[in-house]
Short mmCIF file of C-alpha atoms in Angstrom, two decimals:
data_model
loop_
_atom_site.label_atom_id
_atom_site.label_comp_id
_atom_site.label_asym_id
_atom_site.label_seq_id
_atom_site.Cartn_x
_atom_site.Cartn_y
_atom_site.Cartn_z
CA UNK Y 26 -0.99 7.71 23.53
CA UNK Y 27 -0.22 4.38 21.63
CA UNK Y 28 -0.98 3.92 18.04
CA UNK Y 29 -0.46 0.30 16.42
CA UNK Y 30 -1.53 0.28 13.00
CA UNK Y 31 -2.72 -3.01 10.34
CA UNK Y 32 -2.68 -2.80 6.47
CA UNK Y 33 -2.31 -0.37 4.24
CA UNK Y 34 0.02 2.84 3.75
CA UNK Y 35 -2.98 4.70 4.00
CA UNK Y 36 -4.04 3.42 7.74
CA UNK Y 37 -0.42 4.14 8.12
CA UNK Y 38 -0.85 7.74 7.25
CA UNK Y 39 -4.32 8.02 9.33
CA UNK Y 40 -2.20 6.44 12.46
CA UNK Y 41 0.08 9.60 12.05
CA UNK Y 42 -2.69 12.33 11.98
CA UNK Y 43 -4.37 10.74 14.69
CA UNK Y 44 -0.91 11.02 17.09
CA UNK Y 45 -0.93 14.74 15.86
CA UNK Y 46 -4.73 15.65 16.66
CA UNK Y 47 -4.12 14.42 20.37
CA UNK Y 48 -0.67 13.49 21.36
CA UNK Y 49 -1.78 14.00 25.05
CA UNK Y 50 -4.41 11.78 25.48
CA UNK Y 51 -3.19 9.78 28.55
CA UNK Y 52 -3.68 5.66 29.28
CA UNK Y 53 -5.09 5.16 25.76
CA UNK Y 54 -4.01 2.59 23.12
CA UNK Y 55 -5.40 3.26 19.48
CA UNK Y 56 -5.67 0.07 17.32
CA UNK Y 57 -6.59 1.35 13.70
CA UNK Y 58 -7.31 -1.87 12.28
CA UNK Y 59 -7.71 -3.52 8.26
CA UNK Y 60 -10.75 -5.47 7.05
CA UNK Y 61 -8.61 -6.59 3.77
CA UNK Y 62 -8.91 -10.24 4.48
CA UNK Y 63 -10.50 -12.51 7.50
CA UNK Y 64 -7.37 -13.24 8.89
CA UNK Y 65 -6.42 -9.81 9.11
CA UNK Y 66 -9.60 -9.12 11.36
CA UNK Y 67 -9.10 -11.86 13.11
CA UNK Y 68 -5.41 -10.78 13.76
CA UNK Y 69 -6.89 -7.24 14.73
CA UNK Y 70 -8.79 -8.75 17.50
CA UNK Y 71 -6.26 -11.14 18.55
CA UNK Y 72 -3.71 -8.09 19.35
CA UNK Y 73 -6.48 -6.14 20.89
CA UNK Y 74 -6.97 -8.70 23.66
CA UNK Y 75 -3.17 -9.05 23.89
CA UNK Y 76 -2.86 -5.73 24.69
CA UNK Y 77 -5.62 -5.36 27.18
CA UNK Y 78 -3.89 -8.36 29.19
CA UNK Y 79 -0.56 -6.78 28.78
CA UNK Y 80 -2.16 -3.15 29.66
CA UNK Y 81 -5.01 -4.16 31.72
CA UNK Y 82 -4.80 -0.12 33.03
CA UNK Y 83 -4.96 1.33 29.45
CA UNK Y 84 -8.09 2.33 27.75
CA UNK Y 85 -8.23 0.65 24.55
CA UNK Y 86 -9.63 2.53 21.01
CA UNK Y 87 -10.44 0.43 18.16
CA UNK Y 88 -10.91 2.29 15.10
CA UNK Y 89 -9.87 1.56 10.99
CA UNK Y 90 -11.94 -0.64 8.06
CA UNK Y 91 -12.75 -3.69 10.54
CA UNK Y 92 -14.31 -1.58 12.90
CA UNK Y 93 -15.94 0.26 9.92
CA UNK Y 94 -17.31 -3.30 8.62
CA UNK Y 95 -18.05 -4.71 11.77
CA UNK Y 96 -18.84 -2.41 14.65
CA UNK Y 97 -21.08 -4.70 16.42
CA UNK Y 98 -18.13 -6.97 16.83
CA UNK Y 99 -15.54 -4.30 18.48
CA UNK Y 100 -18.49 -2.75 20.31
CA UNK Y 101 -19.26 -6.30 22.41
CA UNK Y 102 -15.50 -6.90 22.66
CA UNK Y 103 -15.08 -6.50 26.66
CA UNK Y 104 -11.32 -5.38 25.83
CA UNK Y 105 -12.64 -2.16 23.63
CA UNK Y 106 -13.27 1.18 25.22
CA UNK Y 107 -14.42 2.57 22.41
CA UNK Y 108 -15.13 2.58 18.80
CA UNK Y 109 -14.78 4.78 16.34
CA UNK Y 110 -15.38 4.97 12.56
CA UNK Y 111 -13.10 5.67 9.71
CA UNK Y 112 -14.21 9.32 9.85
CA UNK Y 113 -14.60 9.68 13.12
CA UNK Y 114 -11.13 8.80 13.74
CA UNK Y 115 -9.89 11.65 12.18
CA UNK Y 116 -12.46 14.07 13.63
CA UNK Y 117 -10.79 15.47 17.34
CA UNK Y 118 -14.43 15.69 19.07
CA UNK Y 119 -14.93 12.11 18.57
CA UNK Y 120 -11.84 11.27 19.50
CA UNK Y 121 -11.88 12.75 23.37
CA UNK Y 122 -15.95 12.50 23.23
CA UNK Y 123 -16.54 9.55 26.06
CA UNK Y 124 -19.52 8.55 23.70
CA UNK Y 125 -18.46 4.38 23.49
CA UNK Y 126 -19.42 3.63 19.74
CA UNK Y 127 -19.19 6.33 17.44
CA UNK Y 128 -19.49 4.69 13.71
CA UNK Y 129 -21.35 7.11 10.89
CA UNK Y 130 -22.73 5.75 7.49
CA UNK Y 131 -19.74 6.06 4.72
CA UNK Y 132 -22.51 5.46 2.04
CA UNK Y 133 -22.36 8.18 -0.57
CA UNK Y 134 -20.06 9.94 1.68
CA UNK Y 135 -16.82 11.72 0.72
CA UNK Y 136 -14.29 11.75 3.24
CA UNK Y 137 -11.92 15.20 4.03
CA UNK Y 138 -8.68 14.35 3.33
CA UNK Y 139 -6.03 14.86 6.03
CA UNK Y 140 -2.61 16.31 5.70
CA UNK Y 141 0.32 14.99 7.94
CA UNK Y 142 2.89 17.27 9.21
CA UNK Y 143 5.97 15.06 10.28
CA UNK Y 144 6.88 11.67 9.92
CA UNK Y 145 8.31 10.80 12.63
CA UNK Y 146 11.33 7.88 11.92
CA UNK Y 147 11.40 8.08 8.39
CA UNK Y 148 13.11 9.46 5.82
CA UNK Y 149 10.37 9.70 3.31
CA UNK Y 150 7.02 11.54 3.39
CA UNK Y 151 3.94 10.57 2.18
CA UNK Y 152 0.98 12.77 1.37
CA UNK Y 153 -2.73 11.24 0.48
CA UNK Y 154 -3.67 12.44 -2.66
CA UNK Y 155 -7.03 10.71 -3.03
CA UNK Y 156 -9.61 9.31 -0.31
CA UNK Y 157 -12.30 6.81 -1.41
CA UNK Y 158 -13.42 4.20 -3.75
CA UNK Y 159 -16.17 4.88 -6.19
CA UNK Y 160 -15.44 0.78 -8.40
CA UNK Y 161 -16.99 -2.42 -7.21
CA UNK Y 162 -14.50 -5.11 -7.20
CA UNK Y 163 -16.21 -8.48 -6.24
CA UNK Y 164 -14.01 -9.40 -3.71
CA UNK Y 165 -13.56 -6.16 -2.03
CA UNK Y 166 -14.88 -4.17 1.07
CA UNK Y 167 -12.95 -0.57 0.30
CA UNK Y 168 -15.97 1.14 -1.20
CA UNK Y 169 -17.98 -0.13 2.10
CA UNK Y 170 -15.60 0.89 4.28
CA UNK Y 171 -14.27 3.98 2.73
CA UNK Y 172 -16.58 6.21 1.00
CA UNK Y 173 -16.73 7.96 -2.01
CA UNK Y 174 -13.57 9.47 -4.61
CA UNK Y 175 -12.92 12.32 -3.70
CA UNK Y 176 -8.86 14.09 -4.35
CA UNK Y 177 -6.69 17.07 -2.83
CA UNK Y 178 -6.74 20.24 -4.93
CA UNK Y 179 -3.68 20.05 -6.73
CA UNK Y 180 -2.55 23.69 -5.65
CA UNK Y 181 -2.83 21.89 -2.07
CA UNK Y 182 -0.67 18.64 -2.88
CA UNK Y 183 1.71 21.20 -4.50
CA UNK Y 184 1.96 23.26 -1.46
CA UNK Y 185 2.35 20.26 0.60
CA UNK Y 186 5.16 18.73 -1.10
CA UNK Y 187 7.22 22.57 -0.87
CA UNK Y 188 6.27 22.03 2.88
CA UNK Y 189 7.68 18.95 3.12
CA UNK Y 190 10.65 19.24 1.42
CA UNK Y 191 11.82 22.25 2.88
CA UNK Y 192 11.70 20.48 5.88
CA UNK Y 193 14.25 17.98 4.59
CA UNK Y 194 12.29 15.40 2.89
CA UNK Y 195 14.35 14.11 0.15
CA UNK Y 196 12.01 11.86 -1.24
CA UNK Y 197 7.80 12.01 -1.42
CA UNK Y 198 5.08 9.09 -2.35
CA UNK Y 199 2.30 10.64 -3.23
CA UNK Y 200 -0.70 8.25 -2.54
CA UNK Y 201 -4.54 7.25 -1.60
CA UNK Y 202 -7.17 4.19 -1.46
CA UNK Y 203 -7.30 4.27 -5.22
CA UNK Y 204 -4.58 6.95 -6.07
CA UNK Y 205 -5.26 6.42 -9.98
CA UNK Y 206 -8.38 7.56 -9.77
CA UNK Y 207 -7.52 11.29 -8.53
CA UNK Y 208 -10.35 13.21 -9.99
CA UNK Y 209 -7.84 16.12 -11.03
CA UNK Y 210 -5.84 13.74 -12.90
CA UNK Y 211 -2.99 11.73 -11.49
CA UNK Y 212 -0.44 12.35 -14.15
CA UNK Y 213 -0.94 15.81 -14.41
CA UNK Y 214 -0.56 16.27 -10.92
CA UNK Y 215 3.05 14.79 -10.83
CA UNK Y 216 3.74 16.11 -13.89
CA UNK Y 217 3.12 19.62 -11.70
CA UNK Y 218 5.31 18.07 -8.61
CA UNK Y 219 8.37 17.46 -10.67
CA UNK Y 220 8.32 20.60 -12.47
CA UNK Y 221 7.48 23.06 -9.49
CA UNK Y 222 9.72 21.50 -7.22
CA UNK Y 223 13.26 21.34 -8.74
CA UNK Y 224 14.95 20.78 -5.49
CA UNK Y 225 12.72 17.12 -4.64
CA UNK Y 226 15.31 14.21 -5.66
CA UNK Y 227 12.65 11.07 -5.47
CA UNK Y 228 8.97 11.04 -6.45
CA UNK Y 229 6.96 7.58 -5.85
CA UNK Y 230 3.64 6.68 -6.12
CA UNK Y 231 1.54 4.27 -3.95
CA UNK Y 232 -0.33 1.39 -5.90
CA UNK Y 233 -1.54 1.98 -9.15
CA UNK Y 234 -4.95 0.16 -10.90
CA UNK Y 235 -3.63 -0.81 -14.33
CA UNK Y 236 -7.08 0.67 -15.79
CA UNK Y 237 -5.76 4.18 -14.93
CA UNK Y 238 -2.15 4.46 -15.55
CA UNK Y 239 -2.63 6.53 -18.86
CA UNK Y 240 0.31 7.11 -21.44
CA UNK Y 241 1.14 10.45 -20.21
CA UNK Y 242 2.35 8.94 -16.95
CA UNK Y 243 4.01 5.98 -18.79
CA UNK Y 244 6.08 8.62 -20.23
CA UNK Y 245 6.86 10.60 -17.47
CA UNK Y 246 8.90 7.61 -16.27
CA UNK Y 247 10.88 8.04 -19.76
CA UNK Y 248 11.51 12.01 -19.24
CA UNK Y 249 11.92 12.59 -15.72
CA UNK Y 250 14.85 10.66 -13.96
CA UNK Y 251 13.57 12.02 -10.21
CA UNK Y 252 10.10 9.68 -11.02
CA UNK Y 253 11.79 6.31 -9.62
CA UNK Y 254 11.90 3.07 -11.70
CA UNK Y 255 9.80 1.37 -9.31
CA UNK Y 256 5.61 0.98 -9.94
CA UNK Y 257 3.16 -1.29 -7.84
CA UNK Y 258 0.05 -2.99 -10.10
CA UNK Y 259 -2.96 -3.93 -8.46
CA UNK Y 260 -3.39 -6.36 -11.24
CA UNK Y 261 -4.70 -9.59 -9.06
CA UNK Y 262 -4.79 -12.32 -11.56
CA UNK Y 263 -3.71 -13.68 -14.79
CA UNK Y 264 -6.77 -14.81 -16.36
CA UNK Y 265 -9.56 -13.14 -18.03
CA UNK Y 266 -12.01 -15.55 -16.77
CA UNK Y 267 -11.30 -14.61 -13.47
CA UNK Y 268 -10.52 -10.80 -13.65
CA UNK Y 269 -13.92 -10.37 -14.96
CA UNK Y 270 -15.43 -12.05 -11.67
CA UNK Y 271 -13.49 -10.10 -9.86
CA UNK Y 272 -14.94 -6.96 -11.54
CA UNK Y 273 -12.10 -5.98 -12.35
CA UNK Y 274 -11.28 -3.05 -15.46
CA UNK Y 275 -8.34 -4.59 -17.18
CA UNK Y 276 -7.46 -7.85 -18.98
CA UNK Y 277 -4.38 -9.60 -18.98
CA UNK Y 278 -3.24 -8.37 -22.44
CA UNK Y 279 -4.09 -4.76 -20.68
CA UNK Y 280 -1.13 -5.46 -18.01
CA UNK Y 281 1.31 -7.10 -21.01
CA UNK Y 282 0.67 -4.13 -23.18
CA UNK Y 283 0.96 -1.57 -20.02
CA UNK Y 284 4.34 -3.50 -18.45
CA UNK Y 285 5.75 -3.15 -22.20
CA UNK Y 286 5.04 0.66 -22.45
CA UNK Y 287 6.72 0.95 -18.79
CA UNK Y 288 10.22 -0.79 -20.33
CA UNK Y 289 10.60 1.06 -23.76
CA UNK Y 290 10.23 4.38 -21.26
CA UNK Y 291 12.77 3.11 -18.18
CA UNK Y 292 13.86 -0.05 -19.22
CA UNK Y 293 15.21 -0.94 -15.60
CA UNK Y 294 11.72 -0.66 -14.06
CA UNK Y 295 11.18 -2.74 -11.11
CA UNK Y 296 7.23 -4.28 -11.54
CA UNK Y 297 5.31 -5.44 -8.60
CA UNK Y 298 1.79 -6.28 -8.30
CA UNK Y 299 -0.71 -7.66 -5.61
CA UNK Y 300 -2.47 -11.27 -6.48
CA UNK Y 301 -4.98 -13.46 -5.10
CA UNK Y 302 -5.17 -17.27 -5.24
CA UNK Y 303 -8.02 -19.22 -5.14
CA UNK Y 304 -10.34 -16.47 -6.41
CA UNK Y 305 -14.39 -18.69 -6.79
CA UNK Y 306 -14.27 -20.91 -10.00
CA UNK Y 307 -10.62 -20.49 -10.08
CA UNK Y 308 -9.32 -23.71 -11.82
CA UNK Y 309 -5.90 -24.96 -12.23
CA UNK Y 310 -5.57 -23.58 -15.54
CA UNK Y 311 -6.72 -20.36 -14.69
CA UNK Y 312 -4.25 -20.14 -11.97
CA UNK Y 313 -1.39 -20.95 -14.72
CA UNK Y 314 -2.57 -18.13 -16.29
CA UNK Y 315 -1.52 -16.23 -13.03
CA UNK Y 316 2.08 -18.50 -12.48
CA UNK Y 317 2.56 -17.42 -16.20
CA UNK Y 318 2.06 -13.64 -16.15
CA UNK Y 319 4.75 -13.45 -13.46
CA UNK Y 320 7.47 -14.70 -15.48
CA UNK Y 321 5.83 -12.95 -18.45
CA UNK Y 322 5.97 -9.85 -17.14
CA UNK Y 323 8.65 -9.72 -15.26
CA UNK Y 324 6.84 -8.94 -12.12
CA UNK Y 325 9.36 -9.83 -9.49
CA UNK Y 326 7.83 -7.85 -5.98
CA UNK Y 327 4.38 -10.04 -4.86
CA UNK Y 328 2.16 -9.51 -2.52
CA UNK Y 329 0.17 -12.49 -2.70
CA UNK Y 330 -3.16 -13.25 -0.50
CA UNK Y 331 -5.53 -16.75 -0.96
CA UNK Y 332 -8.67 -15.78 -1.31
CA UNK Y 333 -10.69 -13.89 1.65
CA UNK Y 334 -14.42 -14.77 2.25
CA UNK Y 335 -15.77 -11.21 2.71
CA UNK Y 336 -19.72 -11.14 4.11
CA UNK Y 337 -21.80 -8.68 1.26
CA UNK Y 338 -19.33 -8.38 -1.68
CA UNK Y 339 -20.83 -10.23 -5.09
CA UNK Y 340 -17.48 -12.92 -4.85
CA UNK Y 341 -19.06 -14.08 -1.68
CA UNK Y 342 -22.29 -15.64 -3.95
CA UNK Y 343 -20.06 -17.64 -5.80
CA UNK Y 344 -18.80 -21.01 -5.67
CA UNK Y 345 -15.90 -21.36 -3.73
CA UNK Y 346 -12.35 -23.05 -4.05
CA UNK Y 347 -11.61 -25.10 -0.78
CA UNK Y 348 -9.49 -23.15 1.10
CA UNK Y 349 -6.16 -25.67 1.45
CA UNK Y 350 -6.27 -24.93 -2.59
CA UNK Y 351 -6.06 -21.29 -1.73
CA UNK Y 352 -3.44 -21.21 0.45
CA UNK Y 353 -1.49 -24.03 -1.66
CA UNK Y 354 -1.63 -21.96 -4.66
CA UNK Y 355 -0.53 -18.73 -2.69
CA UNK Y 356 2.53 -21.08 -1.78
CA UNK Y 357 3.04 -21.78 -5.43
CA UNK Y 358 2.78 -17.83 -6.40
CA UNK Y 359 5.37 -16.74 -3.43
CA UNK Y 360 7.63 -19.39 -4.30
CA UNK Y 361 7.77 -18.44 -8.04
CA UNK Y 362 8.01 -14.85 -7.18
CA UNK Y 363 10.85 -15.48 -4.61
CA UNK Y 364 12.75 -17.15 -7.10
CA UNK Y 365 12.33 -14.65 -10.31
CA UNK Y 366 13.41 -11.95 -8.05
CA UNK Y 367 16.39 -13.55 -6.72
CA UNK Y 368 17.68 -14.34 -10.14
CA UNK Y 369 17.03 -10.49 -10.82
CA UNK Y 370 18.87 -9.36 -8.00
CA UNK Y 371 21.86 -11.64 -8.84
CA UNK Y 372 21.86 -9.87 -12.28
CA UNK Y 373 22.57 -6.29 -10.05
CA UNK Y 374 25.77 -7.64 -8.54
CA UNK Y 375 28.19 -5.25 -9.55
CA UNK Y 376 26.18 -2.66 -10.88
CA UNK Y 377 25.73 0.86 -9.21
CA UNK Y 378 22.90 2.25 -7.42
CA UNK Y 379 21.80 5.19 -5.42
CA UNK Y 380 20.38 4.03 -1.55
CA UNK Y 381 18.48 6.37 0.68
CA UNK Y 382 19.62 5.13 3.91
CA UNK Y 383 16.60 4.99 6.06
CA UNK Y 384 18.09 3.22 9.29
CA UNK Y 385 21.44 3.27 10.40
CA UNK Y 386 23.21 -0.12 7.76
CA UNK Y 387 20.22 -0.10 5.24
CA UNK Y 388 18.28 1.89 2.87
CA UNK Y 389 16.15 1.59 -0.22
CA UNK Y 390 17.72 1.98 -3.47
CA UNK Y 391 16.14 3.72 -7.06
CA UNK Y 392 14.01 0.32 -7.52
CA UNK Y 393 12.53 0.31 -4.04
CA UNK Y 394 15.16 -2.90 -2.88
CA UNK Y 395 15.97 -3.16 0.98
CA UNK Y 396 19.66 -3.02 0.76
CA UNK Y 397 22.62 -2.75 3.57
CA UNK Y 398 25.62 -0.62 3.43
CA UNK Y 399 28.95 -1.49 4.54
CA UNK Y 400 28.99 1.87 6.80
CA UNK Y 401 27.40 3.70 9.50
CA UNK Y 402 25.52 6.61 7.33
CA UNK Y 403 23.36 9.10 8.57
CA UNK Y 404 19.55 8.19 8.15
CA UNK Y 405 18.32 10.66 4.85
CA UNK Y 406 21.72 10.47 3.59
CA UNK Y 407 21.63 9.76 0.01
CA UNK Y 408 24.81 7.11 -0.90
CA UNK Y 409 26.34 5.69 -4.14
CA UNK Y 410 27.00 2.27 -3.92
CA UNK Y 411 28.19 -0.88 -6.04
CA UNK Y 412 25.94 -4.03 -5.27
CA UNK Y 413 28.14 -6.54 -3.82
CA UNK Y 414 26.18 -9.90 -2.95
CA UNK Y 415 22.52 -11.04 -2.16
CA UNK Y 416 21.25 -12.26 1.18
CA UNK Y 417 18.00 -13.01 2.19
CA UNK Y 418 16.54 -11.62 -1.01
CA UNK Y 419 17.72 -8.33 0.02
CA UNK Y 420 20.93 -6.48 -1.27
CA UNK Y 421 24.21 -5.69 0.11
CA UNK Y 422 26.62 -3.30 -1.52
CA UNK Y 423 29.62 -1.06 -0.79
CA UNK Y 424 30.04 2.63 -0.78
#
């Protein structure tokens, strides 16, 4: 069986379960696809029909948020075998069932949460915290797509995480749709990681919503060396116009206030953040609100989308900016952010660093920075190096 996987960390994660309920089953292709933006449907269907031509023997699965969003699409699709749901994905009767569109109602549903066993490739694990999305951001699909909150028991994550790093795991991310909103309390939970496992070397978190990241978490980052200096925002936009539209829970001076608490706790903390251009009513001031927080902040890892039509969220009702704006001012946000973070990583030449090497020549150092080592280390090996010159906005150093 095939897996190829779109968007998130969490489909990701799913993609790996899935391979361990049925690593048997024969001729199939799984594509677990991401509803995030247009394009990224429209990408989803463009590698489906790719792969039928270029496996014209293989059954072909489509499963993920898309499919979740838009069944009737994948279901008429004469390249699709079958369909499944975001549930039923992760359910083993659906997935050998020969029933051709399987797709339950997520509404007021929590989903079961599933645990991953290996990892195969990497030198990390990951373990899903949190399932589900109980806020209504304007612009967003996830609480369509992906039911309710629900978390992991924390006695569970904890016995997880022994699992995992007994079995070598040197470094954990501990993550979810909206892993801020773990009902048990996120920082409490890796406050319990860090002190119950004294033999894990790196704890990360996946994105965080600005709105939850409370101060006890802000100064776990100040007392426990093992948390790495490196913490994603979902913050979106700079101006409080427009993060209102969006439904969003935090204002700009929110993000300010929380980046400042972050850098009096770890002063070398490495901010990034997801944005979207061309939000409706976004005018060119508002968007130098955005181009301003950047620099402000110090935010210097972007993920940066324009703005993504998507059918039943509240954004869709409202007037829209033409979409060569969009994708203009995206251009204007990833330029920016290309260039603050390649005057930051000039400022590490020479300084020292600690690189898990994931892949034979690179590995990721403390801040979460592709970087390639000047010898052939063993992938999981942890290596001290001195950062030597920047290429590609990507590091190189020397052991």
């Amino acid at each position: 069986m095939k897996v190829v996987t779109f968007g998130c960390r969490i489909n990701a994660y799913e993609s790996a379960r899935i391979k361990e309920l049925v690593p048997d089953l024969d001729n199939v292709i799984l594509v677990n696809t991401c509803a995030v933006t247009g394009e990224a449907e429209r990408q989803c269907r463009q590698t489906i029909r790719k792969l039928k031509k270029e496996n014209p023997h293989s059954r072909i699965f489509a499963t993920g948020c898309a499919v979740q969003f838009h069944s009737d699409i994948y279901e008429t699709m004469p390249e699709v075998d079958r369909v499944l749901g975001n549930r039923e994905k992760l359910d083993i009767k659906a997935l050998l069932s020969s029933e051709k569109c399987m797709v339950g109602s997520v509404k007021d549903v929590a989903f079961d949460i599933p645990l991953v066993t290996d990892f195969e490739g990497r030198t990390r694990a990951f373990i899903q915290v949190q399932q589900g999305c109980d806020h209504k951001c304007t612009f967003c699909v996830v609480n369509l797509v992906r039911g309710k909150n629900k978390g992991l028991l924390p006695d569970v994550v904890i016995e997880e995480a022994k699992r995992l790093v007994l079995k070598g795991y040197s470094e954990l991310v501990l993550t979810g749709i909206d892993v801020t909103s773990y009902p048990y309390g996120l920082s409490d939970l890796v406050e319990r990681v860090l002190k119950e496992i004294p033999t894990l070397k790196r704890l990360r978190m996946g994105s965080l919503d600005p709105a939850g990241v409370d101060d006890k978490l802000i100064a776990l980052f100040g007392q426990e060396e093992r948390l790495m200096p490196h913490i994603h925002l979902s913050i979106q936009a700079g101006d409080n116009t427009i993060l209102k539209r969006m439904g969003r829970r935090h204002r700009r001076e929110d993000v300010l206030n929380l980046v400042s608490k972050l850098r009096k706790q770890r002063p070398d903390i490495m901010i990034g953040s997801d944005f979207i251009t061309g939000f409706p009513t976004e005018t060119e001031e508002m968007f130098q609100q955005t181009l301003d927080l950047i620099e402000e902040a110090q935010i210097y890892l972007l993920h940066v989308f324009p703005f993504s039509v998507r059918p039943g969220t509240a954004s869709a009702q409202l007037p829209m900016v033409d979409v060569q704006t969009r994708r203009e001012r995206a251009r204007q946000l990833r330029e920016k952010g290309q260039n603050l973070l390649k005057n930051y990583l000039e400022n590490q030449i020479g300084k020292n660093d600690i690189v898990l090497v994931e892949q034979e020549g690179f590995g990721f150092n403390t801040h979460y920075i592709k970087t390639y080592v000047d010898k052939a280390i063993h992938p999981g090996t942890f290596v001290n190096v001195k950062n030597k010159e920047v290429k590609d906005g990507e590091l190189v150093a020397e052991i």
